[in-house]
């Protein structure tokens, strides 16, 4: 077997080894590569090493909770995948070790998705794609010994302006972008929105300050004029989608068109029975509310929650009844430090717990400066 040496500098490699030592109890064999660890150092290069380790453990706990190491092998068979299509098309061809992913922003029915599924269910589907992107990156790195990235091309063609667009971009889509920035650090080389209409450019000017700094630095807007030519500085014809073809351009990439959601499938369009025993809880600004239950292995934990405004949510477990730091606690389900509200589709789930422990359902209003959060919450165990 040929071993490929990586091209990481001696100084960076030293830091990689130091960070690896700090997270050794949480990192899996699959994820434990020099380049995966290097990405965390690059993405948080202004932070001390112990704080980078803390952020990395937050991600590693998610990997363990949802068994992310095996997710890239799974079929794309979630119902959401019919509406949010696979986008990897091939190599950039102009940038070394860069894989092209096409996001059909103008044609994907994000509004229908968020009206039909909870953000937890959306992420359950989306994680398959994110892990497949990471697997492609890791495969290239293993073969070449050099760092790899994703070129995230965002196809804006077909985007229509409506009154919900601003709320969608600053709410649900921002939450998903924050999640990606928190967990898939430095995986994206550039975000390249193409065929961007003037109203979308104006909207981006408003939204830009809300994006993580690292994300802002990676955005490369391409307007409506000559966008098919301009995008060729980032990727070759064969890796760009054939749905862009016209009399002057022939692209060879293959992607499927997304399907819109039927409005009669929206959560609000269905008759939902009243959730019995759900409590209304007021959480003051800057505070959290936690429901803790001790459950033995094999027992069940169920929850149902919705809020009247933005809030954070997570489910964790610990050996002790009091959890000192939820950010690095073991996760039962992905933690969202911030989600948009009011909740369109309640988050609900049931899990069979694997170990005797204290299980904590965490609701946060810590990011609010002055408003009280009202949540309807049901937590049951057996």
Short mmCIF file of C-alpha atoms in Angstrom, two decimals:
data_model
loop_
_atom_site.label_atom_id
_atom_site.label_comp_id
_atom_site.label_asym_id
_atom_site.label_seq_id
_atom_site.Cartn_x
_atom_site.Cartn_y
_atom_site.Cartn_z
CA UNK A 1 0.00 0.00 0.00
CA UNK A 2 1.39 3.39 -1.01
CA UNK A 3 1.38 6.01 1.76
CA UNK A 4 0.95 9.57 0.49
CA UNK A 5 2.64 12.21 2.62
CA UNK A 6 0.61 15.37 3.10
CA UNK A 7 1.84 18.87 2.27
CA UNK A 8 0.87 20.47 5.60
CA UNK A 9 3.58 22.81 6.88
CA UNK A 10 5.62 21.71 9.93
CA UNK A 11 4.13 24.49 12.05
CA UNK A 12 0.56 23.58 11.09
CA UNK A 13 1.26 19.89 11.55
CA UNK A 14 2.49 20.57 15.08
CA UNK A 15 -0.79 22.37 15.84
CA UNK A 16 -2.73 19.49 14.28
CA UNK A 17 -1.05 17.06 16.67
CA UNK A 18 -1.77 19.37 19.64
CA UNK A 19 -5.45 19.70 18.71
CA UNK A 20 -5.73 15.96 18.11
CA UNK A 21 -4.48 15.35 21.65
CA UNK A 22 -7.18 17.65 23.07
CA UNK A 23 -10.02 15.83 21.28
CA UNK A 24 -8.63 12.28 21.32
CA UNK A 25 -11.42 10.95 23.54
CA UNK A 26 -14.13 12.16 21.15
CA UNK A 27 -12.75 11.78 17.62
CA UNK A 28 -13.46 8.66 15.55
CA UNK A 29 -10.95 6.78 13.41
CA UNK A 30 -12.84 7.78 10.26
CA UNK A 31 -12.78 11.51 10.99
CA UNK A 32 -9.29 11.52 12.52
CA UNK A 33 -7.26 12.82 9.56
CA UNK A 34 -4.69 15.59 9.53
CA UNK A 35 -6.72 17.62 7.03
CA UNK A 36 -10.00 17.32 8.96
CA UNK A 37 -8.25 18.66 12.04
CA UNK A 38 -6.40 21.31 10.01
CA UNK A 39 -9.73 22.71 8.80
CA UNK A 40 -10.71 23.54 12.38
CA UNK A 41 -7.42 25.39 12.90
CA UNK A 42 -7.93 27.34 9.67
CA UNK A 43 -11.54 28.20 10.40
CA UNK A 44 -10.83 29.48 13.91
CA UNK A 45 -7.29 30.80 13.51
CA UNK A 46 -7.87 33.74 15.88
CA UNK A 47 -8.89 31.52 18.80
CA UNK A 48 -6.69 29.78 21.38
CA UNK A 49 -6.25 26.06 20.90
CA UNK A 50 -8.46 25.06 23.85
CA UNK A 51 -11.38 27.07 22.45
CA UNK A 52 -10.93 25.48 19.01
CA UNK A 53 -11.01 22.08 20.73
CA UNK A 54 -14.26 23.06 22.45
CA UNK A 55 -15.89 23.95 19.12
CA UNK A 56 -14.56 20.79 17.53
CA UNK A 57 -15.97 18.65 20.36
CA UNK A 58 -19.38 20.22 19.70
CA UNK A 59 -19.17 18.79 16.18
CA UNK A 60 -17.70 15.46 17.27
CA UNK A 61 -20.60 14.98 19.68
CA UNK A 62 -22.99 15.52 16.77
CA UNK A 63 -21.08 12.97 14.70
CA UNK A 64 -21.50 10.40 17.46
CA UNK A 65 -25.19 11.21 18.04
CA UNK A 66 -26.23 10.72 14.41
CA UNK A 67 -23.49 8.24 13.38
CA UNK A 68 -22.29 10.65 10.71
CA UNK A 69 -19.24 8.56 9.84
CA UNK A 70 -21.46 6.08 7.97
CA UNK A 71 -23.93 8.56 6.53
CA UNK A 72 -22.07 9.08 3.23
CA UNK A 73 -22.78 5.42 2.41
CA UNK A 74 -26.55 5.83 2.78
CA UNK A 75 -29.01 6.18 -0.07
CA UNK A 76 -30.64 9.55 -0.65
CA UNK A 77 -34.09 8.21 0.16
CA UNK A 78 -35.56 10.79 2.52
CA UNK A 79 -38.76 12.36 1.11
CA UNK A 80 -37.01 15.76 1.17
CA UNK A 81 -34.44 14.50 -1.34
CA UNK A 82 -37.09 14.55 -4.09
CA UNK A 83 -37.29 18.30 -3.61
CA UNK A 84 -33.66 19.11 -2.71
CA UNK A 85 -31.52 17.43 -5.35
CA UNK A 86 -28.00 15.99 -5.26
CA UNK A 87 -25.53 18.50 -6.65
CA UNK A 88 -22.00 17.05 -6.99
CA UNK A 89 -21.03 17.09 -10.68
CA UNK A 90 -17.24 16.69 -10.92
CA UNK A 91 -13.87 18.42 -10.51
CA UNK A 92 -13.43 22.16 -10.93
CA UNK A 93 -10.73 21.64 -13.54
CA UNK A 94 -9.39 25.14 -12.86
CA UNK A 95 -8.57 24.74 -9.17
CA UNK A 96 -6.63 21.80 -7.81
CA UNK A 97 -8.46 19.40 -5.51
CA UNK A 98 -11.80 21.20 -5.79
CA UNK A 99 -15.11 19.40 -6.37
CA UNK A 100 -18.13 21.24 -7.83
CA UNK A 101 -21.51 21.12 -6.10
CA UNK A 102 -24.53 22.78 -7.74
CA UNK A 103 -27.24 24.13 -5.44
CA UNK A 104 -30.41 24.96 -7.40
CA UNK A 105 -31.42 27.92 -5.26
CA UNK A 106 -33.80 29.45 -7.79
CA UNK A 107 -35.72 26.23 -8.38
CA UNK A 108 -35.66 24.53 -4.96
CA UNK A 109 -38.84 25.13 -2.99
CA UNK A 110 -37.26 26.10 0.35
CA UNK A 111 -40.47 27.80 1.51
CA UNK A 112 -42.48 24.64 0.93
CA UNK A 113 -39.80 22.59 2.66
CA UNK A 114 -39.89 24.69 5.83
CA UNK A 115 -43.73 24.71 5.75
CA UNK A 116 -43.79 20.90 5.50
CA UNK A 117 -40.92 19.67 7.70
CA UNK A 118 -39.34 20.75 10.97
CA UNK A 119 -35.81 22.10 10.81
CA UNK A 120 -34.68 18.96 12.63
CA UNK A 121 -36.10 16.78 9.85
CA UNK A 122 -34.61 19.06 7.18
CA UNK A 123 -31.17 18.59 8.73
CA UNK A 124 -31.71 14.83 8.95
CA UNK A 125 -32.00 14.83 5.15
CA UNK A 126 -29.35 17.46 4.49
CA UNK A 127 -26.67 15.73 6.55
CA UNK A 128 -26.51 12.95 3.94
CA UNK A 129 -25.40 15.47 1.30
CA UNK A 130 -22.96 17.26 3.61
CA UNK A 131 -21.33 13.97 4.59
CA UNK A 132 -21.09 12.90 0.96
CA UNK A 133 -19.33 16.19 0.17
CA UNK A 134 -16.93 15.59 3.05
CA UNK A 135 -16.30 12.02 1.87
CA UNK A 136 -15.36 13.28 -1.61
CA UNK A 137 -12.99 15.81 -0.05
CA UNK A 138 -11.39 13.21 2.22
CA UNK A 139 -10.96 10.76 -0.67
CA UNK A 140 -9.07 13.33 -2.74
CA UNK A 141 -6.88 14.27 0.22
CA UNK A 142 -6.00 10.64 0.86
CA UNK A 143 -5.00 10.18 -2.80
CA UNK A 144 -3.05 13.43 -3.28
CA UNK A 145 -1.74 14.40 0.16
CA UNK A 146 -3.14 17.91 -0.45
CA UNK A 147 -6.10 19.72 1.04
CA UNK A 148 -9.36 19.57 -0.93
CA UNK A 149 -12.50 21.72 -1.01
CA UNK A 150 -16.03 22.05 -2.38
CA UNK A 151 -16.90 24.78 -4.90
CA UNK A 152 -20.48 25.62 -3.93
CA UNK A 153 -22.16 27.02 -7.06
CA UNK A 154 -25.56 28.51 -6.27
CA UNK A 155 -27.83 28.63 -9.33
CA UNK A 156 -30.19 31.58 -8.82
CA UNK A 157 -32.01 31.21 -12.16
CA UNK A 158 -35.75 31.18 -11.68
CA UNK A 159 -35.70 32.91 -8.31
CA UNK A 160 -38.82 35.04 -7.84
CA UNK A 161 -39.14 37.95 -5.47
CA UNK A 162 -41.96 37.71 -2.96
CA UNK A 163 -42.69 38.95 0.53
CA UNK A 164 -41.55 35.67 2.10
CA UNK A 165 -38.09 35.74 0.52
CA UNK A 166 -36.51 38.09 3.08
CA UNK A 167 -37.91 36.10 6.02
CA UNK A 168 -36.72 32.85 4.43
CA UNK A 169 -33.18 34.13 3.81
CA UNK A 170 -32.76 35.79 7.21
CA UNK A 171 -34.55 32.99 9.07
CA UNK A 172 -34.55 29.34 8.07
CA UNK A 173 -31.80 29.54 5.46
CA UNK A 174 -29.55 31.55 7.80
CA UNK A 175 -30.04 28.91 10.47
CA UNK A 176 -28.99 26.19 8.02
CA UNK A 177 -25.99 28.29 6.88
CA UNK A 178 -24.92 28.82 10.49
CA UNK A 179 -25.21 25.08 11.11
CA UNK A 180 -23.00 24.38 8.09
CA UNK A 181 -20.43 26.96 9.21
CA UNK A 182 -20.39 25.49 12.74
CA UNK A 183 -19.93 21.89 11.66
CA UNK A 184 -18.31 21.83 8.20
CA UNK A 185 -15.53 24.30 8.84
CA UNK A 186 -13.39 25.29 5.84
CA UNK A 187 -14.91 22.62 3.57
CA UNK A 188 -16.11 25.26 1.09
CA UNK A 189 -13.58 26.97 -1.19
CA UNK A 190 -16.01 29.55 -2.57
CA UNK A 191 -19.74 30.18 -2.62
CA UNK A 192 -20.52 31.26 -6.20
CA UNK A 193 -24.09 32.50 -6.76
CA UNK A 194 -24.69 32.75 -10.53
CA UNK A 195 -27.31 34.61 -12.58
CA UNK A 196 -28.00 36.87 -9.60
CA UNK A 197 -30.82 39.36 -10.38
CA UNK A 198 -30.62 42.93 -9.11
CA UNK A 199 -33.20 42.38 -6.34
CA UNK A 200 -31.16 39.44 -5.03
CA UNK A 201 -27.98 41.54 -5.08
CA UNK A 202 -29.77 44.20 -3.03
CA UNK A 203 -31.03 41.53 -0.63
CA UNK A 204 -27.51 40.15 -0.25
CA UNK A 205 -26.25 43.60 0.77
CA UNK A 206 -28.78 43.54 3.62
CA UNK A 207 -28.14 39.91 4.59
CA UNK A 208 -24.33 39.96 4.28
CA UNK A 209 -23.66 41.34 7.79
CA UNK A 210 -25.72 38.47 9.25
CA UNK A 211 -23.44 35.82 7.74
CA UNK A 212 -20.41 34.36 9.54
CA UNK A 213 -17.27 36.32 8.64
CA UNK A 214 -15.56 33.31 7.06
CA UNK A 215 -18.62 32.73 4.87
CA UNK A 216 -18.74 36.37 3.75
CA UNK A 217 -15.11 36.19 2.62
CA UNK A 218 -15.86 33.23 0.36
CA UNK A 219 -18.81 34.67 -1.61
CA UNK A 220 -18.22 35.46 -5.31
CA UNK A 221 -21.37 36.96 -6.89
CA UNK A 222 -21.94 36.61 -10.65
CA UNK A 223 -24.73 38.76 -12.09
CA UNK A 224 -27.22 38.05 -14.86
CA UNK A 225 -25.05 39.34 -17.70
CA UNK A 226 -22.73 36.75 -19.29
CA UNK A 227 -22.93 34.52 -16.23
CA UNK A 228 -22.48 31.34 -18.27
CA UNK A 229 -19.11 32.66 -19.44
CA UNK A 230 -18.06 34.17 -16.12
CA UNK A 231 -18.61 30.96 -14.16
CA UNK A 232 -16.07 29.20 -16.40
CA UNK A 233 -13.26 30.82 -14.44
CA UNK A 234 -14.24 28.52 -11.57
CA UNK A 235 -15.21 25.25 -13.31
CA UNK A 236 -14.92 23.48 -16.64
CA UNK A 237 -17.85 22.77 -18.96
CA UNK A 238 -18.15 19.10 -18.03
CA UNK A 239 -18.73 19.92 -14.34
CA UNK A 240 -21.43 22.52 -14.94
CA UNK A 241 -25.05 21.42 -15.42
CA UNK A 242 -26.49 20.69 -18.87
CA UNK A 243 -29.72 22.44 -17.82
CA UNK A 244 -27.76 25.67 -18.50
CA UNK A 245 -27.20 24.76 -22.17
CA UNK A 246 -28.21 27.24 -24.88
CA UNK A 247 -27.18 27.91 -28.47
CA UNK A 248 -23.79 29.26 -27.34
CA UNK A 249 -22.98 27.00 -24.42
CA UNK A 250 -22.80 23.24 -23.96
CA UNK A 251 -22.28 21.97 -20.44
CA UNK A 252 -22.00 18.29 -19.54
CA UNK A 253 -22.88 18.02 -15.84
CA UNK A 254 -25.92 15.96 -14.92
CA UNK A 255 -28.33 17.03 -12.19
CA UNK A 256 -32.02 16.42 -11.64
CA UNK A 257 -34.56 19.22 -11.35
CA UNK A 258 -36.21 19.62 -7.94
CA UNK A 259 -39.94 19.16 -7.39
CA UNK A 260 -42.07 21.74 -5.58
CA UNK A 261 -44.03 20.87 -2.44
CA UNK A 262 -47.83 20.61 -2.67
CA UNK A 263 -49.43 23.27 -0.46
CA UNK A 264 -51.95 20.80 0.88
CA UNK A 265 -49.01 19.00 2.47
CA UNK A 266 -48.00 22.05 4.52
CA UNK A 267 -48.22 21.54 8.27
CA UNK A 268 -50.58 24.50 8.54
CA UNK A 269 -52.94 22.91 5.97
CA UNK A 270 -53.48 19.76 8.01
CA UNK A 271 -55.78 19.22 10.94
CA UNK A 272 -53.54 18.50 13.89
CA UNK A 273 -54.90 17.21 17.13
CA UNK A 274 -54.10 19.19 20.25
CA UNK A 275 -50.94 17.86 21.90
CA UNK A 276 -52.10 16.76 25.31
CA UNK A 277 -50.08 17.69 28.38
CA UNK A 278 -47.86 20.15 26.49
CA UNK A 279 -46.81 22.95 28.85
CA UNK A 280 -46.45 26.59 27.99
CA UNK A 281 -43.12 27.84 29.32
CA UNK A 282 -41.89 31.44 29.38
CA UNK A 283 -38.11 31.78 29.13
CA UNK A 284 -36.73 35.21 30.03
CA UNK A 285 -34.17 36.89 27.79
CA UNK A 286 -30.65 35.59 28.28
CA UNK A 287 -31.92 32.47 30.08
CA UNK A 288 -32.46 28.77 29.40
CA UNK A 289 -35.09 26.22 30.38
CA UNK A 290 -34.05 22.59 30.91
CA UNK A 291 -36.14 19.48 31.53
CA UNK A 292 -34.04 16.65 32.98
CA UNK A 293 -35.05 12.99 33.29
CA UNK A 294 -33.06 9.93 34.36
CA UNK A 295 -33.64 7.11 31.87
CA UNK A 296 -32.18 3.61 31.83
CA UNK A 297 -30.75 2.06 28.68
CA UNK A 298 -33.54 0.80 26.43
CA UNK A 299 -36.00 3.39 27.69
CA UNK A 300 -37.63 5.96 25.45
CA UNK A 301 -37.44 9.75 25.37
CA UNK A 302 -40.01 11.76 23.41
CA UNK A 303 -40.28 15.48 22.84
CA UNK A 304 -42.45 18.01 21.02
CA UNK A 305 -41.64 21.71 20.95
CA UNK A 306 -42.50 24.95 19.18
CA UNK A 307 -41.76 28.57 20.01
CA UNK A 308 -43.23 31.99 19.29
CA UNK A 309 -39.86 33.50 18.30
CA UNK A 310 -36.22 32.62 17.67
CA UNK A 311 -34.74 30.13 20.13
CA UNK A 312 -32.11 27.44 20.63
CA UNK A 313 -32.85 23.75 21.14
CA UNK A 314 -30.95 20.58 21.92
CA UNK A 315 -31.19 17.21 23.69
CA UNK A 316 -28.17 16.03 25.67
CA UNK A 317 -27.17 13.40 28.22
CA UNK A 318 -24.70 13.29 31.10
CA UNK A 319 -23.68 11.14 34.06
CA UNK A 320 -24.54 13.92 36.49
CA UNK A 321 -27.95 15.47 37.03
CA UNK A 322 -26.52 18.95 36.62
CA UNK A 323 -24.79 19.62 33.29
CA UNK A 324 -22.13 22.33 33.59
CA UNK A 325 -21.67 23.06 29.89
CA UNK A 326 -24.25 21.97 27.33
CA UNK A 327 -22.03 23.10 24.44
CA UNK A 328 -19.68 20.15 24.97
CA UNK A 329 -22.21 17.70 26.44
CA UNK A 330 -23.02 14.47 24.63
CA UNK A 331 -25.79 15.08 22.10
CA UNK A 332 -28.84 12.91 21.54
CA UNK A 333 -29.91 14.96 18.55
CA UNK A 334 -28.28 17.93 16.78
CA UNK A 335 -28.16 21.08 18.86
CA UNK A 336 -29.28 24.32 17.23
CA UNK A 337 -28.01 27.31 19.24
CA UNK A 338 -30.33 29.49 17.14
CA UNK A 339 -33.44 28.71 15.07
CA UNK A 340 -35.92 31.12 13.47
CA UNK A 341 -39.33 31.65 14.97
CA UNK A 342 -42.20 31.50 15.20
CA UNK A 343 -41.95 27.76 14.60
CA UNK A 344 -43.75 26.73 11.40
CA UNK A 345 -43.51 22.98 12.00
CA UNK A 346 -43.00 21.73 15.58
CA UNK A 347 -39.94 19.61 16.30
CA UNK A 348 -40.85 16.19 17.57
CA UNK A 349 -38.96 12.96 17.86
CA UNK A 350 -38.61 9.76 19.88
CA UNK A 351 -35.39 7.92 20.65
CA UNK A 352 -34.48 4.73 22.44
CA UNK A 353 -31.62 5.68 24.75
CA UNK A 354 -28.46 3.61 24.71
CA UNK A 355 -27.09 4.23 28.19
CA UNK A 356 -28.22 4.88 31.75
CA UNK A 357 -27.93 8.65 32.11
CA UNK A 358 -29.60 11.95 32.83
CA UNK A 359 -31.24 13.28 29.67
CA UNK A 360 -31.65 17.03 29.25
CA UNK A 361 -34.06 18.80 26.88
CA UNK A 362 -32.55 22.27 26.52
CA UNK A 363 -34.45 25.37 25.35
CA UNK A 364 -32.45 28.58 25.06
CA UNK A 365 -33.35 32.26 24.88
CA UNK A 366 -29.75 33.27 25.54
CA UNK A 367 -29.38 35.19 22.28
CA UNK A 368 -32.26 37.52 23.10
CA UNK A 369 -31.43 40.85 24.71
CA UNK A 370 -34.89 41.86 25.90
CA UNK A 371 -37.73 39.62 24.67
CA UNK A 372 -39.27 36.71 26.55
CA UNK A 373 -39.62 33.42 24.67
CA UNK A 374 -42.83 31.43 24.90
CA UNK A 375 -42.54 27.74 24.04
CA UNK A 376 -45.01 24.90 24.09
CA UNK A 377 -43.08 21.88 25.30
CA UNK A 378 -43.83 18.24 25.92
CA UNK A 379 -41.18 15.86 27.26
CA UNK A 380 -42.05 12.25 28.10
CA UNK A 381 -40.04 9.18 29.02
CA UNK A 382 -40.75 5.53 29.69
#
